[in-house]
XYZ file of C-alpha atoms in Angstrom:
330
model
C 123.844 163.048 165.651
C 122.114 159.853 165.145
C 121.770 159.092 161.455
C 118.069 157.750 160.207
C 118.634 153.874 158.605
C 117.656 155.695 155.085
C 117.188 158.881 153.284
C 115.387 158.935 150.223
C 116.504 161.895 147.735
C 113.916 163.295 145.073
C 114.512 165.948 142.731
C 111.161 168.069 141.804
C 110.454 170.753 139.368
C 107.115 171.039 138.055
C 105.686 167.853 139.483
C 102.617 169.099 141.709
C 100.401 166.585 140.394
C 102.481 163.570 141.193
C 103.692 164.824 144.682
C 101.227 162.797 146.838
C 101.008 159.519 144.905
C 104.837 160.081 145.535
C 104.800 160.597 148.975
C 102.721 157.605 150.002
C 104.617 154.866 147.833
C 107.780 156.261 148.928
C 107.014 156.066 152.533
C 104.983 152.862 152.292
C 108.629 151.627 150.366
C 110.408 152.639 153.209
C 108.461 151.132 156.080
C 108.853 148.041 154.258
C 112.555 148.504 154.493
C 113.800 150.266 157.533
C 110.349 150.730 159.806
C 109.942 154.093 160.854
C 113.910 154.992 160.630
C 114.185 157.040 157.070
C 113.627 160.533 156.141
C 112.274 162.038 152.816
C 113.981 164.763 151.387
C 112.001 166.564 148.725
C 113.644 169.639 146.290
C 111.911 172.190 144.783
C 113.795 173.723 142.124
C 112.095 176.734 140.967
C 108.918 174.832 140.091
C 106.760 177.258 138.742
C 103.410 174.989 139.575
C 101.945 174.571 143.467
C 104.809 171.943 143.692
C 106.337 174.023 147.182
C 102.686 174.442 148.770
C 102.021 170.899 148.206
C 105.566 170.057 149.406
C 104.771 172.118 152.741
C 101.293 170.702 153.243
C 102.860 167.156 153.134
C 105.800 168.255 155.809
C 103.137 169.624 157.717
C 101.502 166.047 158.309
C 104.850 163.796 158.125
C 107.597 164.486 160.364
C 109.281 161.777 158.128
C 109.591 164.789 155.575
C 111.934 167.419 154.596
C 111.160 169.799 152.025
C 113.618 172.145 150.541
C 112.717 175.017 148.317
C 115.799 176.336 146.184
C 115.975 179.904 145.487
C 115.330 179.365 141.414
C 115.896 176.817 139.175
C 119.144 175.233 139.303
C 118.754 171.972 136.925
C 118.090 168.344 137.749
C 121.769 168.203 138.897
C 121.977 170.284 141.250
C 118.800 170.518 142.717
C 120.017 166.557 143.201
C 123.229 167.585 144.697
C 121.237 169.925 147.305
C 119.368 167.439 148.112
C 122.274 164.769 148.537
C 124.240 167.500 150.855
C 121.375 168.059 152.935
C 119.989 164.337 154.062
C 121.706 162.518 156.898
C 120.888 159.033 155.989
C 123.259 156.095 156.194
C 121.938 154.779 153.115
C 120.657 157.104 150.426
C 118.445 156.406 147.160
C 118.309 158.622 144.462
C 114.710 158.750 142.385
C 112.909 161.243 140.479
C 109.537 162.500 140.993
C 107.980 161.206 137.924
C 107.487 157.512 139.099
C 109.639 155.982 135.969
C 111.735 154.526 138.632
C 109.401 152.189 141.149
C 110.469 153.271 145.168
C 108.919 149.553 145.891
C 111.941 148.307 144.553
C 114.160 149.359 147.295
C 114.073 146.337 149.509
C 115.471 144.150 146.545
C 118.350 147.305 145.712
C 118.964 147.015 149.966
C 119.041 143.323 149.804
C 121.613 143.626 146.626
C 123.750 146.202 148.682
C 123.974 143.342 151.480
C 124.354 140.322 149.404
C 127.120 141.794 147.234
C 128.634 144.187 150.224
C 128.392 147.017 147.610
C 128.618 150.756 148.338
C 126.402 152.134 145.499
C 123.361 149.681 143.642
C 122.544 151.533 140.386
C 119.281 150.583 138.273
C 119.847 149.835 134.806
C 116.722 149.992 132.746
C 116.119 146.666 130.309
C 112.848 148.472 129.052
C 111.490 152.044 128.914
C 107.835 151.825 128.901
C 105.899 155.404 127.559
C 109.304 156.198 125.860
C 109.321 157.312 121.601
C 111.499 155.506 119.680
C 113.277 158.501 118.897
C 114.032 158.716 122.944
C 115.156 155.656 123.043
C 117.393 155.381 119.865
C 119.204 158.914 121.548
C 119.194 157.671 124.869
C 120.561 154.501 123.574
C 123.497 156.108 121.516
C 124.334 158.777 124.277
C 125.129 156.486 127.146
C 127.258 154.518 124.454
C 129.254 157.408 123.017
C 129.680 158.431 126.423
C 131.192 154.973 127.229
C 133.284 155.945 123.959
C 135.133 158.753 125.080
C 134.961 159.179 128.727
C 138.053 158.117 130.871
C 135.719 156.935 133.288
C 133.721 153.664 132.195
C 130.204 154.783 132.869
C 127.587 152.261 133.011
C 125.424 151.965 130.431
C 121.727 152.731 130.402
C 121.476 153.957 133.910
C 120.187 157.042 135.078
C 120.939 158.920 138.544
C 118.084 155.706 140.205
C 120.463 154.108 142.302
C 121.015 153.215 146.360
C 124.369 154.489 147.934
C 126.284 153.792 151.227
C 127.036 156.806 153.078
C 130.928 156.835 152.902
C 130.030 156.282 149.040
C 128.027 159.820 149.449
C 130.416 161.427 151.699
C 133.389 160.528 148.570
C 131.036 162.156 145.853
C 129.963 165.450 148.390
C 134.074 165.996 148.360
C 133.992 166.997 144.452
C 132.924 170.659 144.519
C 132.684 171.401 140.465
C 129.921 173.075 139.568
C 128.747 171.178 135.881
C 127.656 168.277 137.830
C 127.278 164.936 136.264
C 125.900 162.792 139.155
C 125.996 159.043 137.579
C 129.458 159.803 135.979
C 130.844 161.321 139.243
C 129.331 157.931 141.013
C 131.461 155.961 138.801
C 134.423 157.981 139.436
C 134.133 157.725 143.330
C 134.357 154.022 142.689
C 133.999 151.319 146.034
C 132.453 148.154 144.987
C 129.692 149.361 142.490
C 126.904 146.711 141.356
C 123.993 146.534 138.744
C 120.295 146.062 139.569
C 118.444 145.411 136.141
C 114.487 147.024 136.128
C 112.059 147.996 134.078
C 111.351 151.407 133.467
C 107.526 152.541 134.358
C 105.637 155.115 132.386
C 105.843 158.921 133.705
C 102.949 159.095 136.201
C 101.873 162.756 135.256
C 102.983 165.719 133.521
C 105.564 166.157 130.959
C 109.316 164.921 130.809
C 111.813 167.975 131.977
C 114.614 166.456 130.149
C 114.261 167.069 126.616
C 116.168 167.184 123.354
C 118.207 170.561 123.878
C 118.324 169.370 127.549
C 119.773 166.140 126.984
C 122.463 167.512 124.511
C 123.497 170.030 127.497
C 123.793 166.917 129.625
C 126.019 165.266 127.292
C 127.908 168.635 126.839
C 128.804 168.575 130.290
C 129.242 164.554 130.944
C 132.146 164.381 127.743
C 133.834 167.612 128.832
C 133.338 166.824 132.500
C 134.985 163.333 132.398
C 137.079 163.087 129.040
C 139.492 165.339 127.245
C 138.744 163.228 124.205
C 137.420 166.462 122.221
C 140.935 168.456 122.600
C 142.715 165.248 121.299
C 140.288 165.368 118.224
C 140.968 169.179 117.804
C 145.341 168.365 117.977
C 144.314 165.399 115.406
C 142.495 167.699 112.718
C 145.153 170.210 113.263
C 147.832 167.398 112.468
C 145.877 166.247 109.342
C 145.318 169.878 108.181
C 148.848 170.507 108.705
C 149.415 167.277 106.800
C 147.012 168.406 103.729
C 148.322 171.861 103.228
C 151.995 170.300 102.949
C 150.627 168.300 99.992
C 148.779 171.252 98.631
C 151.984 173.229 99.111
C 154.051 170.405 97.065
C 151.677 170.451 94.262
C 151.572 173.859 93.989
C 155.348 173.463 93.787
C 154.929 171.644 90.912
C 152.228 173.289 89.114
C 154.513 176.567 89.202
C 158.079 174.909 88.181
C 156.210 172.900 85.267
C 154.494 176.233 84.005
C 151.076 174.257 84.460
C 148.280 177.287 85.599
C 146.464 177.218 88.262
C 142.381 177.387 86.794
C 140.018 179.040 88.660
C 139.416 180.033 92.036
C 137.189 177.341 93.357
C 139.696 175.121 94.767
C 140.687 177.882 96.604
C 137.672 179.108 98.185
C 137.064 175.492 99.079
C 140.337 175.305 101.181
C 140.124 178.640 102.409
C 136.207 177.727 103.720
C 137.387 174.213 105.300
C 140.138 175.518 106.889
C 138.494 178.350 108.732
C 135.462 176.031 109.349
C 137.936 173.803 111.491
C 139.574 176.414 112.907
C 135.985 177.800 114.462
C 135.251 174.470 115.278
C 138.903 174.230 117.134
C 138.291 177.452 118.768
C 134.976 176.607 120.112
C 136.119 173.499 121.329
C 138.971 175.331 123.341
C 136.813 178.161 124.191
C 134.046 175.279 125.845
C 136.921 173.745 128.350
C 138.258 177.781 129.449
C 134.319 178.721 129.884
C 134.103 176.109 132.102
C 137.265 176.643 133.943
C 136.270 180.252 134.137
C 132.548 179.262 135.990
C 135.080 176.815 138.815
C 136.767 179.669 139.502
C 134.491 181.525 140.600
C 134.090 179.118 143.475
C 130.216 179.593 143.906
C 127.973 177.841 145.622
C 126.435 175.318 143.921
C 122.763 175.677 145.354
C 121.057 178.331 147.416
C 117.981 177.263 149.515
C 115.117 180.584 150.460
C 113.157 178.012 152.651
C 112.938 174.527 153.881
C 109.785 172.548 155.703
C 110.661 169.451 157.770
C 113.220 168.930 160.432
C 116.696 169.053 157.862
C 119.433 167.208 159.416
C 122.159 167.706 157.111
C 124.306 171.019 156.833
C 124.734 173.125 153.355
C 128.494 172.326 152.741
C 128.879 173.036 148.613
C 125.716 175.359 148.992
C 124.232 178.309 150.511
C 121.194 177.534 152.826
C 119.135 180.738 154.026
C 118.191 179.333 157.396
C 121.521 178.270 158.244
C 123.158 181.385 157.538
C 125.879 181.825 155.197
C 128.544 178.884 154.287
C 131.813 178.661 153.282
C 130.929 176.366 149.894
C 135.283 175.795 150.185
């Protein structure tokens, strides 16, 4: 199979009304880069606007496109990993759908790639234009707590925009787990891995899809995904627990052999609440890393596709894809 120069990789839920002003600077981006050589690979995931009839109406008229409709809504991530298992491209940038991220700027992010003889370019924003303060002050300390406590050093302020080689892809398609963090993963593939500083564009239409509680499941799933910082903090309390109940336990000691009473019950209570407070906290803690060893082992697919529009050239390996039949996602 001949691979096309380029495939472009674009997540969608819920973005009907920025589909077409999508489409044309995309291609128009693209032309500019390879010529006619580059596909578009479009995911619906579970959009619950005309996002899919617009999607087929624009692979109808451009046999550039490929339009993949997911069976539900899987989340960003893997809707994104669908996508990235199902292009063919030799070179593959990763954008939203919500225009934040300008497509014109691939020729520079190719040009990078070449220059540096990188495998992956990713886009780290100096501003975020349309973003609250409040975004930006949790954005801000999320990607550097992350940088905190993950094994892995992830770069900071950078989001999934970024321009990989295809052996780069091929390394990050071989990790099958199912809580997906793409830009950490990236960084864990490693190759020669370069920055391309932009600024970030105001949403084109529509809503963001990533908020608060969304972001905080995102984080959930980057620290236990890439750090086992959490369990060390859980063994630490324990330790210093341990270490405060001796002391308690020596002056209680005393207290009894010196005939001094103990007064109230308040001091108690107090122990007795803390204690059992870290203990839950502990547990939970624990109970997050089995409940996601319990979802791998399941061994699920990752994605399932009802319908596609477009000529797809890649093959469903971590998913399930109804018009190829059924896959072994092992």
């Amino acid at each position: 199979m001949k691979r096309p120069a380029l495939s472009v990789v674009v997540p969608c839920y819920n973005e009907a009304a920025c589909l077409d002003v999508l489409h044309a600077r995309i291609a128009g981006a693209a032309r500019a880069a390879v010529g006619e050589d580059y596909e578009i690979v479009l995911i619906n995931d579970g959009s619950r606007d005309d996002s899919w009839p617009v999607m087929q109406r624009l692979a109808a008229a451009d046999p550039h496109l490929v339009a993949i409709n997911l069976s539900r809504n899987h989340g960003h991530q893997l809707a994104l990993t669908a996508g990235l298992d199902l292009c063919a491209g030799e070179q593959i940038l990763i954008i939203d759908a919500d225009l934040q991220d300008p497509p014109e700027l691939l020729t520079d992010m190719r040009a990078t790639m070449a220059a540096q003889g990188a495998d992956v370019v990713y886009a780290v924003r100096r501003k975020r234009a349309g973003e609250t303060l409040f975004k930006k002050a949790t954005a801000a300390i999320f990607y550097r707590m992350l940088d905190r406590l993950t094994d892995t050093p992830i770069p900071l302020d950078t989001g999934d925009f970024r321009l990989m080689s295809r052996r780069a892809l091929d390394a990050l398609q071989s990790l099958p787990e199912q809580a997906r963090f793409i830009r950490g993963m990236v960084a864990w593939v490693g190759f020669r891995q370069v920055p391309f500083p932009y600024d970030r564009a105001e949403r084109h239409a529509g809503e963001t899809h990533y908020p608060l509680g969304k972001m905080i499941a995102l984080a959930f799933d980057a620290v236990t995904g890439f750090s086992t910082a959490p369990l060390r903090w859980a063994s630490h309390i324990g330790l210093a627990l341990t270490g405060a109940s001796l002391l308690l336990l020596v002056y209680i000691a005393i207290g009894w052999l010196t005939g001094t009473a103990v007064q109230g019950w308040t001091s108690t209570m107090l122990v007795t609440v803390v204690l059992g407070a870290v203990q839950m906290f502990v547990l939970g803690m624990i109970g997050e890393y089995l409940g996601r060893l319990y979802i791998e082992s399941k061994r699920r697919p990752l994605y399932l596709v009802a319908d596609v529009a477009g000529p797809v050239q890649g093959h469903a390996r971590l998913g399930y894809s109804a018009h190829e039949g059924a896959k072994d996602p092992a």
